[in-house]
Short mmCIF file of C-alpha atoms and ligand atoms in Angstrom, two decimals:
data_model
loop_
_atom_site.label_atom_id
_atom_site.label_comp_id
_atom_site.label_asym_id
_atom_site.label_seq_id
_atom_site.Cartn_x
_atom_site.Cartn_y
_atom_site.Cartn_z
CA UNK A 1 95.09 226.57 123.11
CA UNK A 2 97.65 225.07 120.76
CA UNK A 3 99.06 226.47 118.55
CA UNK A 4 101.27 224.66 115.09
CA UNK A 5 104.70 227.32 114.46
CA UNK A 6 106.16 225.22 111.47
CA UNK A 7 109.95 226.69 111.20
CA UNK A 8 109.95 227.30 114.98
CA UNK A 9 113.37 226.20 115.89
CA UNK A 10 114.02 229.21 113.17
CA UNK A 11 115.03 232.85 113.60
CA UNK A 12 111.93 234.17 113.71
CA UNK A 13 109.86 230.76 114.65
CA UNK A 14 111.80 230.75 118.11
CA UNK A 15 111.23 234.01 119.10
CA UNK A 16 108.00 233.91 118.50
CA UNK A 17 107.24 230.64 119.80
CA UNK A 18 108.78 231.96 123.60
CA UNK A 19 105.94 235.30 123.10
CA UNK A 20 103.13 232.49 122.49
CA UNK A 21 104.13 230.45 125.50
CA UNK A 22 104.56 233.91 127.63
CA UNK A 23 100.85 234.56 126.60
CA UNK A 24 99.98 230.86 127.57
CA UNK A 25 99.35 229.15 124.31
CA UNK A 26 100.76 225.73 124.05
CA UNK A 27 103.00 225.28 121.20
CA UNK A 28 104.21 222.25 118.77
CA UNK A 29 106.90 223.11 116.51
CA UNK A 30 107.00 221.36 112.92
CA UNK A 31 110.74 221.96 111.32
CA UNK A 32 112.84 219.97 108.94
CA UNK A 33 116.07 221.35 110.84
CA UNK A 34 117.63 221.96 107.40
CA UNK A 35 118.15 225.77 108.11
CA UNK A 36 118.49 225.69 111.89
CA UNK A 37 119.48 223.61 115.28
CA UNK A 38 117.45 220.88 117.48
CA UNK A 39 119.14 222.82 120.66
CA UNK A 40 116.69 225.96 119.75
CA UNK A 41 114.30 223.81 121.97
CA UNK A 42 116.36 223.99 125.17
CA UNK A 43 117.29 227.37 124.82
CA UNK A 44 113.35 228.47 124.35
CA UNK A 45 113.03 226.33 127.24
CA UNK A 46 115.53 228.54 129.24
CA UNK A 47 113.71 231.46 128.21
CA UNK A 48 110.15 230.53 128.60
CA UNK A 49 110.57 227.08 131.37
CA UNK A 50 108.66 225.18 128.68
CA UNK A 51 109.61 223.06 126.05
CA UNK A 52 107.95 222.99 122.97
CA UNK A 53 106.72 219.89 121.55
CA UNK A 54 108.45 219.18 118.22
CA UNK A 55 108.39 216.76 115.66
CA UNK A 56 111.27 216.95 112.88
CA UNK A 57 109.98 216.43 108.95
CA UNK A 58 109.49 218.49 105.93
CA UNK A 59 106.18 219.46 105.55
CA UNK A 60 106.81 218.69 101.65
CA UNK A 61 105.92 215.49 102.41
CA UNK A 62 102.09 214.95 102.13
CA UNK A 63 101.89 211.37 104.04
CA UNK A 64 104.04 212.60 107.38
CA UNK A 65 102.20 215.81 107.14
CA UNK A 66 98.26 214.38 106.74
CA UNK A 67 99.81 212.32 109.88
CA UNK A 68 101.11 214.92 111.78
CA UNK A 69 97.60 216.40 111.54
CA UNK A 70 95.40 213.32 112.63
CA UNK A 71 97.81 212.82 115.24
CA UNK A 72 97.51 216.25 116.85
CA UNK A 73 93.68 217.00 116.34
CA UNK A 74 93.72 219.67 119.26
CA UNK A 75 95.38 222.08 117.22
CA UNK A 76 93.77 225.85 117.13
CA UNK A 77 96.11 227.50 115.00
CA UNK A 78 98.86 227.61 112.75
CA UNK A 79 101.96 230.29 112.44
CA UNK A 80 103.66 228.48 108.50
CA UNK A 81 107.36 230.16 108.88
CA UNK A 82 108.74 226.69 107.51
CA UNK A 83 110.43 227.77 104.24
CA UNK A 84 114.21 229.22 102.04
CA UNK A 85 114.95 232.46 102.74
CA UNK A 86 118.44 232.82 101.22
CA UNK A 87 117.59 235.51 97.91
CA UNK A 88 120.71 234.78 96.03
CA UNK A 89 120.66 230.79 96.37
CA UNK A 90 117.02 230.74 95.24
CA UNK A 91 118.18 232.29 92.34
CA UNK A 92 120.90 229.86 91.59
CA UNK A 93 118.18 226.37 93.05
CA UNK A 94 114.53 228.06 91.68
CA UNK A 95 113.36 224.55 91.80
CA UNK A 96 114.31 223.65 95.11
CA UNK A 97 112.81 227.22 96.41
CA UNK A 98 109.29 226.33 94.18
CA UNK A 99 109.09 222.47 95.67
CA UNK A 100 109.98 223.69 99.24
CA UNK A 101 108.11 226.78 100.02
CA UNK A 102 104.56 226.15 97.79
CA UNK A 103 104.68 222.01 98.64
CA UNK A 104 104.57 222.63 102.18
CA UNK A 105 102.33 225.44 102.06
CA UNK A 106 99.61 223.12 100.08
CA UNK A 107 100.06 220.38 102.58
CA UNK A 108 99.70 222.50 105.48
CA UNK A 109 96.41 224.47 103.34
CA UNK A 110 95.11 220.38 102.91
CA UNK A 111 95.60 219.21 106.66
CA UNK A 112 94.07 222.04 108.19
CA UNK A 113 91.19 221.97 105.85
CA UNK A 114 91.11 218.36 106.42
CA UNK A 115 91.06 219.02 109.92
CA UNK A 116 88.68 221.68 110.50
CA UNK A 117 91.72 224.19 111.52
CA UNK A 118 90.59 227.19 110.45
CA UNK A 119 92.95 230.27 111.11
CA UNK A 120 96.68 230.63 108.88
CA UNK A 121 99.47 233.31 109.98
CA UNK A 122 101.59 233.69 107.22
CA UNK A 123 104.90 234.52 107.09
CA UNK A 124 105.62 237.10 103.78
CA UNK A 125 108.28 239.59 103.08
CA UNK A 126 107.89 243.23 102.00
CA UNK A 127 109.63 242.15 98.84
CA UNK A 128 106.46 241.72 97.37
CA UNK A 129 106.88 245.46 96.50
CA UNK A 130 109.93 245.16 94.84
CA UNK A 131 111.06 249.18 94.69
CA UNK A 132 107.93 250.96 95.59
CA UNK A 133 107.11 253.92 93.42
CA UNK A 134 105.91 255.32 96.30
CA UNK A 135 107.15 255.29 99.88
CA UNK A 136 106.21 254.61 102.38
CA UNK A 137 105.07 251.31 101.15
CA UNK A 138 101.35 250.56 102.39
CA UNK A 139 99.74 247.63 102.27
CA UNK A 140 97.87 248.47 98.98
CA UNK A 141 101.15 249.28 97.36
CA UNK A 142 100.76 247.36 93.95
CA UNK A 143 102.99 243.93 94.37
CA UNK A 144 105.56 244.44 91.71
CA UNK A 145 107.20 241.20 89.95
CA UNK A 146 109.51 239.25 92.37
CA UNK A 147 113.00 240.19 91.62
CA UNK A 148 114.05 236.53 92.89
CA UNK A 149 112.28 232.99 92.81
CA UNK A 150 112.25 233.74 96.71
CA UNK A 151 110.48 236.44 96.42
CA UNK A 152 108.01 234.50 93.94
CA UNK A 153 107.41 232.04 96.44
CA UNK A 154 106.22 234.64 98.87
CA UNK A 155 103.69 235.97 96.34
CA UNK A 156 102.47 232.80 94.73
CA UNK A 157 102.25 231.58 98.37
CA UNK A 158 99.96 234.81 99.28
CA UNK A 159 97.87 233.94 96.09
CA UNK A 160 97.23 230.16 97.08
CA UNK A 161 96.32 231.57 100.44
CA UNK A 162 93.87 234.16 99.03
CA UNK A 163 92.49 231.52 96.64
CA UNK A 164 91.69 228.69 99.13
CA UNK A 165 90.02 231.08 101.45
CA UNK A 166 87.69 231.27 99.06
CA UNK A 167 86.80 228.12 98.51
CA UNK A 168 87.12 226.37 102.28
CA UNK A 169 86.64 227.84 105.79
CA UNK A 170 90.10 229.40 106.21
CA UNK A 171 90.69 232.51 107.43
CA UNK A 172 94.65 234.33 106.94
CA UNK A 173 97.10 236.86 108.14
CA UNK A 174 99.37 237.84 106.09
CA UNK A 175 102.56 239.15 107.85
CA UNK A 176 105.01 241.38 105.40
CA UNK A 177 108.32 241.73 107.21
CA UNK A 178 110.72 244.61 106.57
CA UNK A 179 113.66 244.00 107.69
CA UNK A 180 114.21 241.49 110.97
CA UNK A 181 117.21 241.96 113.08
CA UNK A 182 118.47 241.32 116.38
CA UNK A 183 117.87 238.78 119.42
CA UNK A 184 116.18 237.99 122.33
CA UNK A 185 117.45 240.30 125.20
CA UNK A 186 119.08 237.00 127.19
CA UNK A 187 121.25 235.83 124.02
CA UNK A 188 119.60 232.12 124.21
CA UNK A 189 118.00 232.65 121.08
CA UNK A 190 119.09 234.78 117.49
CA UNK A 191 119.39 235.01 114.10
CA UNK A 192 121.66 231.76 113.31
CA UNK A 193 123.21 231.92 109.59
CA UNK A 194 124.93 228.64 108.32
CA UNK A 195 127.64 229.35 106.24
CA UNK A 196 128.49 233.59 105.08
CA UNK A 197 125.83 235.35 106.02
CA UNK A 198 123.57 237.46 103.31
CA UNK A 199 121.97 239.65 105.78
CA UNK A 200 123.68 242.56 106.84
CA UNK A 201 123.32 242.74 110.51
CA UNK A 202 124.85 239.07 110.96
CA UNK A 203 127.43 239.79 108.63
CA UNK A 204 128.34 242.87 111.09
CA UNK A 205 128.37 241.45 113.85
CA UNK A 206 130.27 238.40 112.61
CA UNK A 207 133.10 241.34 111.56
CA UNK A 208 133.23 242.35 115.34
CA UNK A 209 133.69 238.95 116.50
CA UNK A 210 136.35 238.50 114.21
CA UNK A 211 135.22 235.39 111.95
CA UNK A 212 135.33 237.95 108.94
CA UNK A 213 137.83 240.56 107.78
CA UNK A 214 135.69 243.44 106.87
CA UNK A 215 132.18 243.99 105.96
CA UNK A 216 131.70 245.13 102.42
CA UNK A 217 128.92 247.87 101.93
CA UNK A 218 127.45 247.21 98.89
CA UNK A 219 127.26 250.47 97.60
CA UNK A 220 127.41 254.20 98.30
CA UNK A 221 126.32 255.94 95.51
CA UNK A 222 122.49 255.57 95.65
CA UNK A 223 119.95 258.50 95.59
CA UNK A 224 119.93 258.93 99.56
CA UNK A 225 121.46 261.08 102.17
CA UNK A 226 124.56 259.21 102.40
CA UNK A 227 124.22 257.15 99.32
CA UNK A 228 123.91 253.67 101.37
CA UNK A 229 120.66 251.93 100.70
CA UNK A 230 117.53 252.69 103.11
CA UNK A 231 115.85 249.66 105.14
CA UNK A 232 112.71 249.26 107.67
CA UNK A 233 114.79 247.22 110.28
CA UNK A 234 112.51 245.93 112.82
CA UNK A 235 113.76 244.22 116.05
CA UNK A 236 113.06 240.46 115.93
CA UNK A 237 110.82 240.65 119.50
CA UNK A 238 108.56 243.20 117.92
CA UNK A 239 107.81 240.88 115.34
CA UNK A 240 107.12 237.80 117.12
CA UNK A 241 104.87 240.04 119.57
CA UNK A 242 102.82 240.77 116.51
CA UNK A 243 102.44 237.02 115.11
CA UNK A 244 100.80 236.61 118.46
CA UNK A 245 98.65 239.36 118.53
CA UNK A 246 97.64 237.96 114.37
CA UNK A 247 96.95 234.81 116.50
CA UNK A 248 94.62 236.28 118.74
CA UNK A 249 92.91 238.22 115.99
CA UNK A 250 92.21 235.47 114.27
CA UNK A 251 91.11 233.25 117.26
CA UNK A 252 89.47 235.41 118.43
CA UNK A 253 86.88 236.77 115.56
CA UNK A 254 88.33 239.63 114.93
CA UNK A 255 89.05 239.59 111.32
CA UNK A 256 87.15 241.60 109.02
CA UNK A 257 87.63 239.83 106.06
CA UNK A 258 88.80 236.40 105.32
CA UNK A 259 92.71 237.47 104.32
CA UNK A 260 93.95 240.52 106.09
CA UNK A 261 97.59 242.14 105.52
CA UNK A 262 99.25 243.87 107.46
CA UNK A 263 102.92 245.28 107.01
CA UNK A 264 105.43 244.77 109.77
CA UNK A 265 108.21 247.17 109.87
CA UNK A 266 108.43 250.34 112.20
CA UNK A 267 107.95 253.20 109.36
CA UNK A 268 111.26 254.49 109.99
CA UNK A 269 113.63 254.05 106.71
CA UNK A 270 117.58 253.26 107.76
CA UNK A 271 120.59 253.80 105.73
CA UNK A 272 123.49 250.78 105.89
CA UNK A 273 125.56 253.47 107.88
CA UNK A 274 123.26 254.12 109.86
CA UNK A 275 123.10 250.99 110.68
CA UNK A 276 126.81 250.61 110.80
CA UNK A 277 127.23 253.70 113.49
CA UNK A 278 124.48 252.22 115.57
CA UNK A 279 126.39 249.26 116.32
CA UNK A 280 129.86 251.07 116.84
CA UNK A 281 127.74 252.95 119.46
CA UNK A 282 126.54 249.64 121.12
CA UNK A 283 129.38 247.84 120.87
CA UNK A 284 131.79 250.51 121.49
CA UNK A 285 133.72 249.44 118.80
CA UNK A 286 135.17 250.19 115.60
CA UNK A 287 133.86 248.11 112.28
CA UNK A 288 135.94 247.22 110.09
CA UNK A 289 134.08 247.87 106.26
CA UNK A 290 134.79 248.53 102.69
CA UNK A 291 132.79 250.32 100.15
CA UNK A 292 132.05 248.03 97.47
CA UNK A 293 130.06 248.25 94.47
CA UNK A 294 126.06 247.49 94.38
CA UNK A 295 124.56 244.25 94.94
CA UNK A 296 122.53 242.95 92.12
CA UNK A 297 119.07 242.97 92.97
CA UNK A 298 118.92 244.93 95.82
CA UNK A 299 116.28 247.74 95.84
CA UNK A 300 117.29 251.52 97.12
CA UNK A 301 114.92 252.34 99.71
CA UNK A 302 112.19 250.78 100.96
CA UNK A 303 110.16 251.83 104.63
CA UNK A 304 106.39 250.24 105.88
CA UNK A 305 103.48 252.29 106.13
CA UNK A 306 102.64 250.87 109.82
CA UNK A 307 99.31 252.72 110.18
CA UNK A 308 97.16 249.87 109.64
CA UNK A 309 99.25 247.26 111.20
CA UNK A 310 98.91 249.97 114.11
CA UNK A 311 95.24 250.95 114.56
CA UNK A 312 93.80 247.74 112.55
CA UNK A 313 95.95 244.88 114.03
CA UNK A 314 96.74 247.12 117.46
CA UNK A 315 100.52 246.20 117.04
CA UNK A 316 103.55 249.00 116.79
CA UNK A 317 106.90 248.09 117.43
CA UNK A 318 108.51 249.67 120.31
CA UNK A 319 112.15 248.97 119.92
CA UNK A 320 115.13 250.94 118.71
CA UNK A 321 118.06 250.87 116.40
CA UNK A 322 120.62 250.67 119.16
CA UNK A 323 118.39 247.95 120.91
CA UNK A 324 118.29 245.53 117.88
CA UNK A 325 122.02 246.26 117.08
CA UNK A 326 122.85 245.86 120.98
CA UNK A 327 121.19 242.94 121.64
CA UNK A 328 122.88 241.06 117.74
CA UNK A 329 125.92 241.79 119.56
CA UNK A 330 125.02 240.50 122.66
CA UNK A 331 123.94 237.02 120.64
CA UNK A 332 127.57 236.98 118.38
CA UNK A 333 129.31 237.05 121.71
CA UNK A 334 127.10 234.64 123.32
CA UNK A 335 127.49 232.35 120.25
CA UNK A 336 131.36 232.63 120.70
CA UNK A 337 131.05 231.49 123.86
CA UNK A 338 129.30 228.33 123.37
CA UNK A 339 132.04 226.94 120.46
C1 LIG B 401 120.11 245.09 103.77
C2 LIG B 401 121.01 246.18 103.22
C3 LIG B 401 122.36 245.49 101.38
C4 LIG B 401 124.85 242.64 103.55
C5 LIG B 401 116.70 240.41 102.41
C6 LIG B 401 115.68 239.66 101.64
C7 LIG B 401 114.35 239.77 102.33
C8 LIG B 401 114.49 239.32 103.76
C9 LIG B 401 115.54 240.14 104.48
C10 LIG B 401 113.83 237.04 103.95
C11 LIG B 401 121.07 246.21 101.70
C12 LIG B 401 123.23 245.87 102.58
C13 LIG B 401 123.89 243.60 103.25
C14 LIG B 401 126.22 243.00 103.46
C15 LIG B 401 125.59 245.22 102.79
N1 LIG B 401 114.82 237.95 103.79
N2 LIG B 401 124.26 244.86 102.88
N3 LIG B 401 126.54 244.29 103.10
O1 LIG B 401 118.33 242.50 100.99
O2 LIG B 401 116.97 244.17 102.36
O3 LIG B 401 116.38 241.77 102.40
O4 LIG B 401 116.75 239.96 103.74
O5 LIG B 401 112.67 237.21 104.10
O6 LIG B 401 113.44 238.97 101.65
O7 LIG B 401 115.57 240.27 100.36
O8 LIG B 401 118.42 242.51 103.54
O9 LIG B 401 120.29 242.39 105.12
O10 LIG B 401 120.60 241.40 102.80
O11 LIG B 401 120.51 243.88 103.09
O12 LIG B 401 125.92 246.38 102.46
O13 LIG B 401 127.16 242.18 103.70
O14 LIG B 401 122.33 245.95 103.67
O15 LIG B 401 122.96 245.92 100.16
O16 LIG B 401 121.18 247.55 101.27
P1 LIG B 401 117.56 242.83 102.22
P2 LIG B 401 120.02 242.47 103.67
#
């Protein structure tokens, strides 16, 4: 069975393409290599002894996309992870963010309709919730208004989805990540920020290496234990196990209703520090940080409800703090190696 991953030479996309090809599927990868590198295909190969077939454009262009699909007519599936992730920059490019993450959703909506493809995982964020009033955050938590154009994208994107699945034969999952960390437990494959990194786990691990003088908390005076702000952090495996399982759901009949959702996280809420004394216990070494002051934007505390995702989608993630900030550290050092 093949299966489309658009963004699969990604952070996510890889890892998840090596759990499709462990479970069989054949995989084509669709990625505009704008946000990540061609020698992702290798290093899945190392993982999985296949190479994925790829093809490099942005699916924002209708023409090479409407080809893609008549091209590759055996296609079963499709995983859409192809889109900007950075918060902050989609706040300072909203147009580019709009034209890249809703184009190439539309196209991908047109050539599998054209194309009798049926079955969509989509990749959202639990930033649809904003700040929950409630925690933790279930998957009929009320979608608050995006704090960022990112964030936007992720709910207009969910709407479009919703909307054309009433009106042709497609059927979606929508995925909302917490928060993804870690790597794959041989270090081929990871999280690979260009330029300073926004996410905190990079940004710690690119401390230890030594590429950056300090990490700066961004805050410690928030309404939790110890005043750092509370995250689901999921390890990155766990996730791409469940895109396949979304896969199979879909493929095979499963779905009770034409767009399910199901929150990805692993219900347990994180403080930075906690995060912070995880990875001096992994690493068996000291960070180097600095209290700063908030970040603007950022929520306080936010943790899944993974009930459904659980006994609906038959997914729970199994991994734990000092495995996803282990094996980031294991990746860093790998990635110092290679230079
Ligand atoms: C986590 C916590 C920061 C960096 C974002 C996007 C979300 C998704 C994941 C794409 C916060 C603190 C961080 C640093 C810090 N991206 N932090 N110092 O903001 O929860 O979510 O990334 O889908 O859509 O919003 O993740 O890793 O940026 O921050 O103190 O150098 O770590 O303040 O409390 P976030 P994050």
């Amino acid at each position: 069975m093949k299966i489309l991953v658009t963004g699969g030479t990604g952070y996510i996309g890889s890892h998840t393409v090596v759990e499709l090809q462990s479970k069989g599927f054949e995989v084509i990868i669709v990625d505009d290599l704008s946000n990540s590198s061609i020698d992702v295909l290798d290093n899945i190969a190392k993982i999985s002894g296949k190479k994925p077939l790829f093809e490099k454009f942005s699916l924002t262009d209708p023409e090479k996309t409407t080809a893609f699909f008549k091209l590759h007519n055996d296609i079963r599936a499709v995983i859409h992870f192809a889109a900007f992730k950075a918060v902050g920059e989609s706040v300072e490019f909203p147009l580019v963010y709009y034209r890249n993450n809703i184009l190439s959703l539309v196209n991908i909506l047109q050539g599998m309709i054209d194309n009798n493809i049926r079955d969509l995982v989509f990749s959202s964020s639990c930033t649809v919730y904003g700040q929950p009033d409630t925690l933790p955050a279930r998957e009929d938590t009320p979608v608050q208004k995006a704090a960022s154009p990112y964030g936007n994208t992720k709910q207009i994107c969910e709407e479009i989805i919703n909307d054309t699945s009433q009106s042709a034969n497609i059927h979606g999952i929508l995925l909302r990540y917490f928060n993804p960390i870690g790597a794959h437990e041989t270090a081929f494959i990871g999280e690979l920020p260009l330029g300073v990194p926004n996410c905190l786990m990079p940004y710690i691990t690119q401390t230890a290496i030594g590429k950056r003088p300090f990490l700066r908390v961004w805050g410690d005076d928030y309404d939790t234990p110890d005043g750092t702000a509370i995250r689901d952090y999921i390890h990155v495996v766990d996730l791409a196990k469940a895109h396949v399982t979304a896969v199979e759901r879909l493929t095979g009949e499963k779905c009770k209703k034409n767009v399910e959702v199901f929150n990805l996280g692993t219900g347990n809420g994180l403080s930075v520090m906690e995060v912070i004394k995880s990875f001096e216990r992994t690493s068996g070494l000291k960070l180097n940080y600095e209290i700063k002051e908030r970040r603007p934007g950022d929520i306080v505390k936010v943790w899944a409800d993974t009930e459904f995702a659980n006994k609906e989608l038959g997914w729970k993630a199994e991994k734990t703090l000092d495995e996803m900030t282990g094996s980031a550290w294991k990746w860093e050092q790998a990635l110092a190696k290679r230079k």
